[in-house]
Amino acid sequence: MRIAVVGLGAVGARAARQLTVSPQVTEVQLHDVIPGRAAQVAAALAGTARGMSEAFPIEPCDVVVLATPSPHGPAVRSALALGAHVVSTSDDLRDARELLDLGKDAEHSDRTLLVGAAFAPGITCLLGRFAASGMDQVDEIHVARHGTGGPSCARQHHRVLSSAAILWRDGRWMERPGGSGRELLWFPEPVGARDCYHAQLVDPTLLLPAFPEAQRVSARTSATRRDRLTARLPMLRPPHPEGGLGAVRIEVRGQREGARVVEILGAVDRPAVAAGGVAALAALAAPTAPRGAYGLADRRLDTIAMLTELYRRGIRAARFVGAGE
């Protein structure tokens, strides 16, 4: 399998590293707009990695992994035209909606487009599907995330706090001001409890098609007081090359044998590392996945196999349990 990774920032470089150690991959084509970066990353990874001078694949490949800043729409169209399956790591709401709208194009091309294959969304979608697997009916899904990956992710976190959040409630989309709706939520240790707020996150847009029966779907992000105060201002200083430890949690409420049940799952890792791992596994799964465009919560994907492989690669999930369980 030949896979092209476009964008070699914190996430793309990690995805490329994961792919070079995957036995089914014969070549990893590396692309980046910064001169010399592709060759530098290829030299560091060695093995099947091959640095390319162009920013976008022009040689045949089976899968294209897009780890560049949004928008991804034009690159996805080009990749589908080249006959490649596509994995997008974008966590931008407008971008995700556009990519989901390309589902018919992907089906017409007999190709798969996996949307939001990163940390949040990405692991959140996999955990949501796993949590729901033991339920007869899903009523509510609530996602929260903490931390950022590379500079693009940090800028996106800054933007979403100042943008209107979307949530699904009782059959219709609703909006809430970014930075509102404070709620204290617990993430896996050592992250622990964090204040979380509404923000323009993409998770509900990807989760609702996978759980159309859900009555409520929402997403929040952790934020400090300074984050909220400066969200509507330009970033006052450049973001770090990579953020610190991050975490996600997803709470799924539903019915099982007539009783009300709640499952809360989470994961903790460096966001760029976890996102790179998810993107790499999505790229390996894309050629045999059902055709069309959808997120990783889709019931047609082998969620358990992906979570098991993530665990094997060091990215582990946790389950919140009560004192009596």
Tab-separated table of C-alpha atoms in Angstrom:
chain	number	residue	atom	x	y	z
A	1	MET	CA	0.000	0.000	0.000
A	2	ARG	CA	1.332	3.442	-0.957
A	3	ILE	CA	0.234	6.281	1.316
A	4	ALA	CA	0.887	10.004	0.903
A	5	VAL	CA	0.993	12.252	3.976
A	6	VAL	CA	0.396	15.911	3.155
A	7	GLY	CA	1.452	18.333	5.889
A	8	LEU	CA	4.315	17.374	8.186
A	9	GLY	CA	3.548	19.365	11.288
A	10	ALA	CA	3.063	17.812	14.720
A	11	VAL	CA	0.228	15.525	13.558
A	12	GLY	CA	1.401	14.681	10.037
A	13	ALA	CA	4.917	13.734	11.144
A	14	ARG	CA	3.471	11.410	13.809
A	15	ALA	CA	1.117	9.829	11.288
A	16	ALA	CA	4.026	9.257	8.910
A	17	ARG	CA	6.049	7.623	11.679
A	18	GLN	CA	3.179	5.263	12.504
A	19	LEU	CA	2.764	4.337	8.840
A	20	THR	CA	6.442	3.564	8.296
A	21	VAL	CA	6.247	0.813	10.938
A	22	SER	CA	3.067	-0.697	9.480
A	23	PRO	CA	3.946	-3.876	7.555
A	24	GLN	CA	1.223	-3.428	4.927
A	25	VAL	CA	2.661	-0.071	3.814
A	26	THR	CA	5.249	-0.278	1.041
A	27	GLU	CA	5.856	3.466	0.622
A	28	VAL	CA	5.074	6.632	2.573
A	29	GLN	CA	5.227	9.709	0.350
A	30	LEU	CA	5.888	12.875	2.373
A	31	HIS	CA	4.720	16.315	1.212
A	32	ASP	CA	4.999	19.741	2.788
A	33	VAL	CA	4.973	23.300	1.484
A	34	ILE	CA	8.006	24.250	3.576
A	35	PRO	CA	11.130	23.647	1.457
A	36	GLY	CA	13.285	20.837	2.759
A	37	ARG	CA	10.895	19.623	5.461
A	38	ALA	CA	9.762	16.509	3.563
A	39	ALA	CA	13.355	15.422	2.985
A	40	GLN	CA	14.236	16.132	6.607
A	41	VAL	CA	11.346	14.040	7.957
A	42	ALA	CA	12.067	11.247	5.459
A	43	ALA	CA	15.691	11.098	6.619
A	44	ALA	CA	14.581	10.902	10.246
A	45	LEU	CA	12.074	8.131	9.564
A	46	ALA	CA	14.065	6.191	6.946
A	47	GLY	CA	12.523	2.847	5.992
A	48	THR	CA	9.634	3.270	3.548
A	49	ALA	CA	9.515	7.083	3.883
A	50	ARG	CA	10.216	9.106	0.763
A	51	GLY	CA	10.497	12.886	0.743
A	52	MET	CA	8.771	14.687	-2.114
A	53	SER	CA	9.395	18.242	-3.279
A	54	GLU	CA	5.773	19.066	-4.143
A	55	ALA	CA	3.129	20.024	-1.600
A	56	PHE	CA	0.534	17.654	-3.049
A	57	PRO	CA	0.782	14.121	-4.461
A	58	ILE	CA	1.366	13.889	-8.182
A	59	GLU	CA	2.499	10.262	-8.119
A	60	PRO	CA	0.044	7.351	-7.791
A	61	CYS	CA	-0.900	6.390	-4.247
A	62	ASP	CA	-3.640	4.394	-2.565
A	63	VAL	CA	-4.455	6.757	0.306
A	64	VAL	CA	-3.869	10.459	0.968
A	65	VAL	CA	-3.687	11.652	4.580
A	66	LEU	CA	-4.380	15.382	4.868
A	67	ALA	CA	-2.735	16.877	7.962
A	68	THR	CA	-2.576	20.478	6.759
A	69	PRO	CA	-4.550	23.397	8.222
A	70	SER	CA	-8.115	23.704	6.906
A	71	PRO	CA	-9.746	23.942	4.452
A	72	HIS	CA	-9.304	20.443	3.042
A	73	GLY	CA	-12.045	20.549	0.408
A	74	PRO	CA	-9.898	21.393	-2.652
A	75	ALA	CA	-7.235	18.826	-1.720
A	76	VAL	CA	-9.868	16.136	-1.149
A	77	ARG	CA	-11.357	16.745	-4.599
A	78	SER	CA	-7.910	16.506	-6.165
A	79	ALA	CA	-7.105	13.299	-4.279
A	80	LEU	CA	-10.384	11.670	-5.302
A	81	ALA	CA	-9.677	12.683	-8.902
A	82	LEU	CA	-6.309	10.911	-8.605
A	83	GLY	CA	-8.158	7.752	-7.549
A	84	ALA	CA	-7.022	7.780	-3.902
A	85	HIS	CA	-8.901	7.198	-0.687
A	86	VAL	CA	-8.655	10.188	1.664
A	87	VAL	CA	-8.232	10.686	5.414
A	88	SER	CA	-8.780	14.196	6.779
A	89	THR	CA	-7.569	15.318	10.203
A	90	SER	CA	-9.423	18.647	10.033
A	91	ASP	CA	-11.318	19.737	13.148
A	92	ASP	CA	-12.898	22.789	11.517
A	93	LEU	CA	-16.715	22.820	11.471
A	94	ARG	CA	-17.182	24.399	8.061
A	95	ASP	CA	-14.537	22.110	6.607
A	96	ALA	CA	-16.176	18.983	8.037
A	97	ARG	CA	-19.569	19.928	6.631
A	98	GLU	CA	-18.073	20.448	3.187
A	99	LEU	CA	-16.249	17.123	3.317
A	100	LEU	CA	-19.367	15.223	4.375
A	101	ASP	CA	-21.145	16.803	1.407
A	102	LEU	CA	-18.542	15.140	-0.835
A	103	GLY	CA	-19.931	11.724	0.071
A	104	LYS	CA	-21.625	11.293	-3.313
A	105	ASP	CA	-18.406	12.236	-5.100
A	106	ALA	CA	-16.513	9.639	-3.072
A	107	GLU	CA	-19.105	6.968	-3.821
A	108	HIS	CA	-19.059	7.851	-7.526
A	109	SER	CA	-15.260	7.480	-7.483
A	110	ASP	CA	-15.572	4.184	-5.557
A	111	ARG	CA	-13.455	5.700	-2.808
A	112	THR	CA	-13.656	6.313	0.946
A	113	LEU	CA	-13.304	9.700	2.658
A	114	LEU	CA	-12.810	9.473	6.433
A	115	VAL	CA	-13.479	12.818	8.121
A	116	GLY	CA	-12.120	14.009	11.467
A	117	ALA	CA	-9.542	11.245	11.998
A	118	ALA	CA	-7.558	12.856	14.808
A	119	PHE	CA	-7.800	13.330	18.586
A	120	ALA	CA	-11.068	15.230	18.965
A	121	PRO	CA	-12.761	14.402	16.702
A	122	GLY	CA	-11.303	10.975	16.055
A	123	ILE	CA	-10.722	9.102	19.291
A	124	THR	CA	-13.932	10.664	20.601
A	125	CYS	CA	-15.861	9.102	17.707
A	126	LEU	CA	-14.309	5.664	18.256
A	127	LEU	CA	-15.015	5.793	21.993
A	128	GLY	CA	-18.577	6.955	21.353
A	129	ARG	CA	-19.281	3.994	19.095
A	130	PHE	CA	-17.703	1.602	21.586
A	131	ALA	CA	-19.695	3.048	24.509
A	132	ALA	CA	-22.918	2.718	22.523
A	133	SER	CA	-22.244	-0.878	21.495
A	134	GLY	CA	-23.807	-2.218	24.698
A	135	MET	CA	-26.944	-0.075	24.472
A	136	ASP	CA	-30.267	-0.759	22.806
A	137	GLN	CA	-30.820	2.961	22.223
A	138	VAL	CA	-28.638	6.064	22.444
A	139	ASP	CA	-30.332	9.201	23.812
A	140	GLU	CA	-27.499	11.636	24.512
A	141	ILE	CA	-23.819	12.093	23.638
A	142	HIS	CA	-21.633	14.718	25.271
A	143	VAL	CA	-17.987	15.251	24.323
A	144	ALA	CA	-15.275	17.264	26.036
A	145	ARG	CA	-11.630	17.807	25.178
A	146	HIS	CA	-8.555	19.326	26.800
A	147	GLY	CA	-5.249	20.403	25.295
A	148	THR	CA	-3.897	21.182	21.840
A	149	GLY	CA	-1.413	19.609	19.433
A	150	GLY	CA	0.709	21.712	17.099
A	151	PRO	CA	0.458	25.443	16.289
A	152	SER	CA	-2.496	24.995	13.900
A	153	CYS	CA	-4.422	23.186	16.615
A	154	ALA	CA	-3.638	25.942	19.123
A	155	ARG	CA	-4.893	28.599	16.693
A	156	GLN	CA	-8.042	26.558	16.107
A	157	HIS	CA	-8.658	26.326	19.864
A	158	HIS	CA	-8.334	30.103	20.031
A	159	ARG	CA	-10.887	30.565	17.223
A	160	VAL	CA	-13.523	28.103	18.420
A	161	LEU	CA	-13.846	29.783	21.814
A	162	SER	CA	-14.962	32.985	20.112
A	163	SER	CA	-17.326	31.278	17.638
A	164	ALA	CA	-20.876	30.063	18.110
A	165	ALA	CA	-21.117	26.474	19.306
A	166	ILE	CA	-23.610	24.094	17.729
A	167	LEU	CA	-25.486	21.395	19.591
A	168	TRP	CA	-28.293	19.030	18.695
A	169	ARG	CA	-31.333	19.151	20.943
A	170	ASP	CA	-34.716	17.510	20.450
A	171	GLY	CA	-34.541	17.233	16.685
A	172	ARG	CA	-32.919	20.535	15.712
A	173	TRP	CA	-29.598	22.327	15.694
A	174	MET	CA	-29.129	25.112	18.230
A	175	GLU	CA	-26.376	27.655	18.838
A	176	ARG	CA	-24.714	28.798	22.038
A	177	PRO	CA	-22.127	31.588	22.441
A	178	GLY	CA	-18.555	30.354	22.466
A	179	GLY	CA	-17.131	30.424	25.985
A	180	SER	CA	-20.531	29.992	27.650
A	181	GLY	CA	-22.044	27.005	29.457
A	182	ARG	CA	-19.339	26.449	32.063
A	183	GLU	CA	-19.262	22.873	33.360
A	184	LEU	CA	-16.697	21.172	35.584
A	185	LEU	CA	-15.760	17.859	33.941
A	186	TRP	CA	-13.356	15.107	34.957
A	187	PHE	CA	-10.817	13.750	32.489
A	188	PRO	CA	-8.574	10.730	33.047
A	189	GLU	CA	-5.657	11.382	35.397
A	190	PRO	CA	-3.293	13.139	35.493
A	191	VAL	CA	-5.399	15.812	33.729
A	192	GLY	CA	-8.254	15.578	36.235
A	193	ALA	CA	-11.036	18.147	36.615
A	194	ARG	CA	-11.245	21.100	34.225
A	195	ASP	CA	-13.716	23.879	33.547
A	196	CYS	CA	-15.167	23.309	30.075
A	197	TYR	CA	-17.212	25.599	27.823
A	198	HIS	CA	-19.248	25.604	24.649
A	199	ALA	CA	-17.125	26.154	21.536
A	200	GLN	CA	-17.505	25.700	17.797
A	201	LEU	CA	-16.394	22.067	17.764
A	202	VAL	CA	-16.995	19.591	14.970
A	203	ASP	CA	-17.803	16.481	17.030
A	204	PRO	CA	-21.622	16.852	17.014
A	205	THR	CA	-21.623	17.161	13.215
A	206	LEU	CA	-19.800	13.836	12.898
A	207	LEU	CA	-21.590	12.002	15.709
A	208	LEU	CA	-25.195	12.758	14.771
A	209	PRO	CA	-25.138	10.904	11.400
A	210	ALA	CA	-23.784	7.871	13.267
A	211	PHE	CA	-26.431	8.138	16.006
A	212	PRO	CA	-29.494	9.666	14.309
A	213	GLU	CA	-31.760	8.603	17.170
A	214	ALA	CA	-29.884	10.754	19.716
A	215	GLN	CA	-31.905	13.605	21.194
A	216	ARG	CA	-28.958	15.610	22.511
A	217	VAL	CA	-25.390	15.903	21.207
A	218	SER	CA	-22.942	18.514	22.478
A	219	ALA	CA	-19.224	19.252	22.750
A	220	ARG	CA	-17.139	21.410	25.068
A	221	THR	CA	-13.493	22.334	25.385
A	222	SER	CA	-11.497	23.178	28.482
A	223	ALA	CA	-10.377	26.771	28.819
A	224	THR	CA	-8.712	29.017	31.358
A	225	ARG	CA	-9.938	32.461	32.313
A	226	ARG	CA	-7.224	33.972	30.095
A	227	ASP	CA	-8.324	31.776	27.165
A	228	ARG	CA	-11.857	33.146	27.423
A	229	LEU	CA	-10.798	36.760	27.902
A	230	THR	CA	-8.469	36.752	24.880
A	231	ALA	CA	-10.516	34.512	22.552
A	232	ARG	CA	-11.891	37.482	20.583
A	233	LEU	CA	-8.466	39.104	20.231
A	234	PRO	CA	-5.576	38.140	17.938
A	235	MET	CA	-3.235	35.611	19.531
A	236	LEU	CA	-0.828	37.704	21.596
A	237	ARG	CA	2.108	35.321	21.175
A	238	PRO	CA	3.005	32.511	18.768
A	239	PRO	CA	1.799	29.067	19.856
A	240	HIS	CA	4.243	26.432	21.042
A	241	PRO	CA	5.492	23.875	18.465
A	242	GLU	CA	3.501	21.275	20.402
A	243	GLY	CA	1.183	21.489	23.393
A	244	GLY	CA	1.410	19.420	26.545
A	245	LEU	CA	-0.683	16.515	27.754
A	246	GLY	CA	-4.249	16.403	26.434
A	247	ALA	CA	-7.358	14.391	27.169
A	248	VAL	CA	-10.818	13.606	25.860
A	249	ARG	CA	-13.972	12.239	27.441
A	250	ILE	CA	-17.271	11.171	25.972
A	251	GLU	CA	-20.462	10.512	27.906
A	252	VAL	CA	-23.120	8.362	26.241
A	253	ARG	CA	-26.568	8.004	27.819
A	254	GLY	CA	-29.149	5.525	26.631
A	255	GLN	CA	-31.311	2.499	27.312
A	256	ARG	CA	-30.413	-1.141	27.877
A	257	GLU	CA	-33.174	-3.680	28.504
A	258	GLY	CA	-35.511	-0.893	29.557
A	259	ALA	CA	-33.106	0.614	32.098
A	260	ARG	CA	-31.309	3.947	31.913
A	261	VAL	CA	-27.530	3.512	31.474
A	262	VAL	CA	-24.592	5.899	31.235
A	263	GLU	CA	-21.122	5.115	29.880
A	264	ILE	CA	-18.233	7.568	30.265
A	265	LEU	CA	-14.982	6.846	28.451
A	266	GLY	CA	-11.834	8.900	28.090
A	267	ALA	CA	-8.260	8.936	26.892
A	268	VAL	CA	-5.157	10.898	27.797
A	269	ASP	CA	-2.070	11.473	25.635
A	270	ARG	CA	-0.223	14.194	23.793
A	271	PRO	CA	-2.894	15.291	21.265
A	272	ALA	CA	-0.557	15.302	18.252
A	273	VAL	CA	0.731	11.806	19.071
A	274	ALA	CA	-2.767	10.389	19.480
A	275	ALA	CA	-4.057	12.221	16.389
A	276	GLY	CA	-1.188	10.880	14.310
A	277	GLY	CA	-1.945	7.351	15.463
A	278	VAL	CA	-5.640	7.652	14.623
A	279	ALA	CA	-4.906	9.171	11.201
A	280	ALA	CA	-2.496	6.346	10.397
A	281	LEU	CA	-4.976	3.624	11.381
A	282	ALA	CA	-7.722	5.362	9.410
A	283	ALA	CA	-5.431	5.361	6.360
A	284	LEU	CA	-4.847	1.619	6.751
A	285	ALA	CA	-8.592	0.987	7.086
A	286	ALA	CA	-9.769	3.258	4.249
A	287	PRO	CA	-9.209	0.923	1.256
A	288	THR	CA	-11.498	-1.784	2.694
A	289	ALA	CA	-14.007	0.543	4.396
A	290	PRO	CA	-17.457	1.228	2.892
A	291	ARG	CA	-17.436	3.906	0.217
A	292	GLY	CA	-18.605	7.437	0.942
A	293	ALA	CA	-17.747	10.192	3.433
A	294	TYR	CA	-18.272	9.821	7.174
A	295	GLY	CA	-16.592	10.042	10.569
A	296	LEU	CA	-15.035	7.314	12.682
A	297	ALA	CA	-18.207	6.723	14.702
A	298	ASP	CA	-19.833	5.041	11.697
A	299	ARG	CA	-21.135	1.613	12.707
A	300	ARG	CA	-19.728	0.026	9.537
A	301	LEU	CA	-16.136	0.505	10.722
A	302	ASP	CA	-14.439	-2.085	12.914
A	303	THR	CA	-14.217	0.103	16.009
A	304	ILE	CA	-12.898	-2.614	18.319
A	305	ALA	CA	-10.090	-3.493	15.924
A	306	MET	CA	-9.033	0.173	15.678
A	307	LEU	CA	-9.141	0.724	19.449
A	308	THR	CA	-7.211	-2.502	20.005
A	309	GLU	CA	-4.511	-1.405	17.582
A	310	LEU	CA	-4.352	2.046	19.186
A	311	TYR	CA	-3.853	0.315	22.537
A	312	ARG	CA	-1.075	-1.802	21.062
A	313	ARG	CA	0.599	1.378	19.826
A	314	GLY	CA	0.427	2.944	23.279
A	315	ILE	CA	-2.727	5.079	22.977
A	316	ARG	CA	-5.048	3.850	25.706
A	317	ALA	CA	-8.594	4.557	26.811
A	318	ALA	CA	-10.116	4.621	30.283
A	319	ARG	CA	-13.600	3.917	31.613
A	320	PHE	CA	-15.112	5.961	34.418
A	321	VAL	CA	-16.830	3.757	36.995
A	322	GLY	CA	-18.744	4.388	40.208
A	323	ALA	CA	-17.461	3.389	43.617
A	324	GLY	CA	-19.705	0.334	43.655
A	325	GLU	CA	-18.692	-1.021	40.244
